[in-house]
Short mmCIF file of C-alpha atoms and ligand atoms in Angstrom, two decimals:
data_model
loop_
_atom_site.label_atom_id
_atom_site.label_comp_id
_atom_site.label_asym_id
_atom_site.label_seq_id
_atom_site.Cartn_x
_atom_site.Cartn_y
_atom_site.Cartn_z
CA MET U 1 13.64 -10.64 19.33
CA ASN U 2 15.63 -10.76 16.12
CA ALA U 3 14.94 -8.27 13.31
CA TYR U 4 12.41 -10.52 11.57
CA GLU U 5 10.55 -11.31 14.81
CA GLU U 6 10.43 -7.59 15.53
CA VAL U 7 8.69 -6.95 12.18
CA CYS U 8 6.25 -9.83 12.82
CA HIS U 9 5.52 -8.33 16.24
CA TRP U 10 4.92 -4.89 14.67
CA GLU U 11 2.46 -6.44 12.19
CA LYS U 12 0.45 -7.95 15.04
CA THR U 13 0.46 -4.95 17.36
CA GLU U 14 1.35 -1.39 16.31
CA ALA U 15 0.34 -1.84 12.66
CA VAL U 16 -3.10 -3.14 13.66
CA GLN U 17 -3.68 0.03 15.67
CA THR U 18 -2.40 2.16 12.78
CA LEU U 19 -4.84 0.60 10.32
CA ARG U 20 -7.67 1.03 12.84
CA ARG U 21 -6.76 4.71 13.05
CA CYS U 22 -6.99 4.80 9.23
CA GLY U 23 -10.60 3.59 9.51
CA LEU U 24 -10.28 -0.19 9.17
CA ALA U 25 -12.72 -1.90 11.52
CA ASN U 26 -14.03 -5.27 12.60
CA GLY U 27 -16.10 -7.10 9.97
CA MET U 28 -14.90 -5.02 7.01
CA THR U 29 -13.69 -6.33 3.66
CA ALA U 30 -10.26 -4.92 2.81
CA MET U 31 -7.97 -5.16 -0.19
CA ASP U 32 -4.18 -4.85 -0.05
CA LEU U 33 -3.38 -3.97 -3.66
CA GLY U 34 0.32 -4.64 -4.26
CA CYS U 35 0.60 -6.58 -1.01
CA GLY U 36 4.23 -7.64 -1.49
CA LEU U 37 5.25 -9.78 1.50
CA ALA U 38 2.01 -9.04 3.39
CA HIS U 39 3.45 -6.58 5.92
CA TYR U 40 0.11 -4.74 5.84
CA THR U 41 -2.11 -7.69 4.89
CA ILE U 42 -1.40 -9.37 8.22
CA PRO U 43 -2.36 -6.40 10.42
CA ALA U 44 -5.39 -5.77 8.19
CA ALA U 45 -6.57 -9.36 8.69
CA ILE U 46 -6.21 -8.96 12.45
CA ALA U 47 -8.02 -5.59 12.40
CA VAL U 48 -11.05 -6.91 10.47
CA GLY U 49 -11.24 -10.05 12.62
CA VAL U 50 -12.87 -13.37 11.76
CA GLU U 51 -16.06 -11.64 10.60
CA GLY U 52 -14.05 -9.67 8.04
CA ARG U 53 -11.94 -10.53 5.03
CA VAL U 54 -8.79 -9.33 3.30
CA ILE U 55 -7.98 -9.78 -0.38
CA ALA U 56 -4.22 -9.63 -0.83
CA VAL U 57 -3.34 -8.87 -4.45
CA ASP U 58 0.05 -8.88 -6.12
CA LYS U 59 0.97 -9.16 -9.78
CA ASP U 60 4.25 -10.89 -8.97
CA LYS U 61 4.20 -14.57 -7.98
CA LYS U 62 7.44 -14.48 -5.98
CA PRO U 63 6.43 -12.11 -3.15
CA LEU U 64 2.95 -13.61 -3.21
CA LYS U 65 4.31 -17.07 -2.44
CA ALA U 66 6.20 -15.67 0.54
CA ALA U 67 3.13 -13.65 1.55
CA HIS U 68 1.01 -16.80 1.47
CA GLN U 69 3.48 -18.61 3.74
CA ARG U 70 3.65 -15.67 6.15
CA ILE U 71 -0.15 -15.47 6.34
CA GLN U 72 -0.27 -19.20 7.15
CA ASP U 73 2.47 -18.80 9.77
CA ALA U 74 0.38 -16.04 11.35
CA GLU U 75 -2.56 -18.53 11.44
CA LEU U 76 -4.92 -16.18 9.63
CA SER U 77 -7.82 -17.82 7.80
CA ASN U 78 -9.58 -14.67 6.57
CA VAL U 79 -7.16 -13.76 3.76
CA GLU U 80 -7.61 -14.54 0.08
CA VAL U 81 -4.38 -14.30 -1.93
CA LEU U 82 -4.73 -13.29 -5.55
CA CYS U 83 -2.06 -13.15 -8.26
CA ALA U 84 -3.34 -10.27 -10.36
CA ASN U 85 -2.74 -6.69 -11.26
CA HIS U 86 -5.29 -3.88 -10.98
CA LEU U 87 -6.72 -4.71 -14.42
CA ASP U 88 -7.41 -8.36 -13.51
CA LEU U 89 -10.01 -7.61 -10.85
CA ALA U 90 -13.14 -7.53 -13.04
CA HIS U 91 -14.56 -10.57 -11.23
CA ILE U 92 -14.74 -8.64 -7.95
CA PRO U 93 -18.17 -6.99 -7.69
CA ASP U 94 -18.72 -3.23 -7.76
CA SER U 95 -18.98 -1.51 -4.37
CA SER U 96 -17.91 -4.62 -2.48
CA ILE U 97 -14.86 -3.39 -0.55
CA ASP U 98 -14.68 -1.12 2.50
CA PHE U 99 -10.97 -0.32 2.58
CA ILE U 100 -8.30 -0.46 -0.14
CA MET U 101 -4.63 -0.02 0.67
CA ILE U 102 -2.18 1.14 -1.99
CA TYR U 103 1.04 1.18 -0.01
CA ASP U 104 4.40 1.82 -1.63
CA MET U 105 3.20 0.80 -5.08
CA ILE U 106 1.75 3.87 -6.83
CA HIS U 107 5.16 4.84 -8.30
CA THR U 108 5.21 1.81 -10.62
CA ASN U 109 1.67 2.20 -11.87
CA ALA U 110 -0.49 3.87 -14.48
CA ARG U 111 -2.54 5.89 -12.00
CA VAL U 112 -5.22 6.76 -14.57
CA GLU U 113 -5.99 3.05 -14.86
CA MET U 114 -5.83 2.32 -11.17
CA TYR U 115 -8.06 5.04 -9.69
CA PRO U 116 -11.20 4.01 -11.65
CA VAL U 117 -10.69 0.37 -10.58
CA ILE U 118 -10.42 1.42 -6.94
CA LYS U 119 -13.45 3.69 -7.37
CA ARG U 120 -15.49 0.82 -8.78
CA LEU U 121 -14.49 -1.66 -6.07
CA LEU U 122 -14.99 0.63 -3.08
CA LYS U 123 -18.34 0.96 -1.39
CA PRO U 124 -19.74 4.48 -1.15
CA SER U 125 -17.91 5.94 1.87
CA GLY U 126 -15.27 3.23 1.56
CA ILE U 127 -11.69 4.30 2.26
CA LEU U 128 -8.73 4.54 -0.09
CA SER U 129 -5.61 4.39 2.06
CA PHE U 130 -2.44 5.61 0.41
CA LEU U 131 1.23 5.49 1.42
CA ALA U 132 4.16 6.59 -0.72
CA PHE U 133 7.85 7.26 -0.27
CA GLY U 134 10.68 8.97 -2.16
CA GLU U 135 10.24 6.91 -5.34
CA ILE U 136 7.38 9.22 -6.34
CA ARG U 137 9.91 12.05 -6.78
CA ILE U 138 10.92 10.73 -10.21
CA ARG U 139 8.26 12.32 -12.36
CA LYS U 140 5.91 10.05 -14.30
CA ASN U 141 2.79 11.09 -16.12
CA PRO U 142 -0.59 9.69 -14.99
CA GLN U 143 -0.11 6.88 -17.54
CA GLY U 144 2.96 5.83 -15.55
CA VAL U 145 5.47 6.88 -18.23
CA LEU U 146 8.68 8.66 -17.21
CA VAL U 147 8.66 12.36 -18.07
CA LYS U 148 12.00 13.48 -19.51
CA SER U 149 13.60 16.92 -19.74
CA ASP U 150 14.57 18.43 -23.10
CA ASN U 151 18.00 16.83 -22.80
CA GLY U 152 16.53 13.38 -22.18
CA LYS U 153 17.11 13.20 -18.41
CA ASN U 154 14.59 12.08 -15.81
CA ILE U 155 12.91 14.95 -13.96
CA THR U 156 12.99 14.79 -10.16
CA ASP U 157 10.47 16.78 -8.13
CA SER U 158 10.55 17.58 -4.43
CA PHE U 159 8.69 14.97 -2.37
CA ASP U 160 6.04 17.54 -1.39
CA ASP U 161 5.42 18.57 -5.01
CA ALA U 162 5.15 14.94 -6.12
CA LEU U 163 2.81 14.15 -3.24
CA ASN U 164 0.64 17.18 -3.97
CA GLN U 165 0.37 16.07 -7.60
CA LEU U 166 -0.81 12.60 -6.52
CA ARG U 167 -3.19 14.01 -3.93
CA GLY U 168 -4.71 16.32 -6.55
CA GLU U 169 -5.21 13.39 -8.92
CA ILE U 170 -6.87 11.27 -6.25
CA GLU U 171 -9.22 14.11 -5.32
CA SER U 172 -10.08 14.63 -9.00
CA PHE U 173 -11.52 11.10 -8.93
CA GLU U 174 -13.98 12.22 -6.27
CA PHE U 175 -12.17 10.96 -3.22
CA GLU U 176 -12.40 13.32 -0.26
CA PRO U 177 -9.45 13.75 2.15
CA HIS U 178 -10.41 12.01 5.38
CA SER U 179 -7.35 11.72 7.62
CA ILE U 180 -3.58 11.66 7.69
CA ILE U 181 -1.94 9.24 10.09
CA GLU U 182 1.45 10.77 10.61
CA ASN U 183 4.68 8.81 10.54
CA GLU U 184 3.07 5.40 11.06
CA GLY U 185 3.64 3.95 7.58
CA VAL U 186 6.82 1.87 7.36
CA HIS U 187 8.93 1.56 4.22
CA PHE U 188 10.14 -2.04 3.98
CA ASP U 189 12.52 -1.62 1.04
CA HIS U 190 15.70 -1.75 3.14
CA PHE U 191 14.38 -4.68 5.13
CA HIS U 192 14.28 -6.68 1.89
CA SER U 193 17.56 -5.37 0.52
CA PRO U 194 20.50 -7.84 0.68
CA TYR U 195 22.78 -4.80 0.27
CA HIS U 196 21.49 -3.25 3.51
CA TRP U 197 21.70 -6.52 5.45
CA LYS U 198 25.28 -7.00 4.30
CA ARG U 199 26.26 -3.43 5.02
CA TYR U 200 24.66 -3.13 8.50
CA GLY U 201 24.74 -6.76 9.63
CA GLU U 202 20.98 -6.64 10.17
CA VAL U 203 18.14 -4.22 9.40
CA ARG U 204 16.08 -3.34 12.46
CA LEU U 205 12.55 -1.97 12.37
CA HIS U 206 13.54 1.34 14.01
CA SER U 207 15.96 2.06 11.14
CA LEU U 208 13.27 1.83 8.46
CA GLU U 209 11.89 4.98 6.89
CA ARG U 210 8.50 6.17 8.11
CA GLY U 211 5.82 8.07 6.21
CA ASN U 212 2.33 9.50 6.53
CA ILE U 213 -0.67 7.41 5.54
CA HIS U 214 -3.27 9.46 3.63
CA ASN U 215 -6.85 8.27 3.80
CA TYR U 216 -9.64 9.30 1.43
CA LEU U 217 -13.37 8.72 1.47
CA ASN U 218 -15.12 7.53 -1.66
CA VAL U 219 -17.73 10.28 -1.65
CA LYS U 220 -19.83 9.49 -4.69
CA GLU U 221 -21.57 6.50 -6.17
CA VAL U 222 -19.64 4.69 -8.89
CA ARG U 223 -19.92 6.48 -12.22
CA VAL U 224 -21.02 4.32 -15.13
C1 LIG X 1 7.43 -2.01 -2.99
S1 LIG X 1 6.32 -3.37 -2.84
C2 LIG X 1 5.30 -2.86 -1.48
C3 LIG X 1 4.59 -4.02 -0.83
C4 LIG X 1 3.67 -3.67 0.32
N1 LIG X 1 2.53 -2.89 -0.13
C5 LIG X 1 4.41 -2.95 1.41
O1 LIG X 1 4.23 -1.72 1.55
O2 LIG X 1 5.18 -3.59 2.13
C6 LIG X 1 5.20 -3.14 -4.24
C7 LIG X 1 4.46 -4.41 -4.58
O3 LIG X 1 3.33 -4.07 -5.35
C8 LIG X 1 3.21 -4.96 -6.44
N2 LIG X 1 2.45 -4.23 -7.47
C9 LIG X 1 2.79 -3.06 -8.06
N3 LIG X 1 1.82 -2.65 -8.89
C10 LIG X 1 0.83 -3.57 -8.82
C11 LIG X 1 -0.44 -3.69 -9.45
N4 LIG X 1 -0.86 -2.77 -10.31
N5 LIG X 1 -1.20 -4.75 -9.17
C12 LIG X 1 -0.76 -5.68 -8.30
N6 LIG X 1 0.44 -5.63 -7.67
C13 LIG X 1 1.23 -4.58 -7.92
C14 LIG X 1 4.63 -5.34 -6.80
O4 LIG X 1 4.69 -6.58 -7.47
C15 LIG X 1 5.28 -5.40 -5.41
O5 LIG X 1 5.22 -6.68 -4.84
#
C-alpha cells in the first residue's frame, strides 16, 4: 500500500471503529462540520450505514471538491456535501442530528457562534465530538480573535491549559462530558503539506500526530 492507500484503508477500518467508540451508530444522522478532505466523513458514512446519513460541511470549495470526489471513489451514497460555514445552516431543522464532529477546526472559529448552532442542531442526547491539536495553544478569545500581550505579541498557552479552556466553554453550553477516546484522532496537516512530502519523500500514516477525541452529550433541550 502506498501512503494514500494506507489513509484510505484507515478511513474504512480503524477510523470506523473509532467513531463507533465515540458513539456513532447504524442509522444515525451525523454532521462533519469542517470536513476538509473527508478523512472523517468517509468512516462516519460507513459507521451509520445505508440507513443513516452524513452531512459533510466545509466553507471552502477547494477541499470540498476533493472531498466529493473521494466520497464518490469510496462508493458512498449516504453523504450530502454542503459548501457552508456554521452560520449558513439555518435550513437544517432543530434537533435533527445525532452526532456532530468538529475535528481540527475549532482553532479558526468564533466558538461563541458555533456552540449555539451545534446545540440547536443536535438532538437531545446527541453527541458533540471534538478533536483539537497544537493550534489551539495560540490564545484566541471566544469570538475567535487573537489575544495579544501588552507588547503586541501572540500569547501561547500550554496545550492542557488551552484544552481545559475549550472544555470549560463547551460544558458551559450544557454539554456533559461523555467519553474520551485516547490517541485515536489523527492530525492530517502533514499529510497535506507539500513541505513534508518533499522533506520526507512521503508522509506515512504512522508518522501523523495523534490526539484524544472528546465526546459530549447534549444534556438539555434546545434553549429558545
Ligand atoms: C484543518 S482542516 C480539518 C479537516 C477535517 N476535519 C480533518 O480533521 O481532517 C479544517 C477544515 O475546516 C473548514 N472550516 C473551518 N471552520 C469552518 C466553519 N466554521 N464552517 C465550515 N467549515 C469550516 C476549513 O475550510 C478546513 O477545510
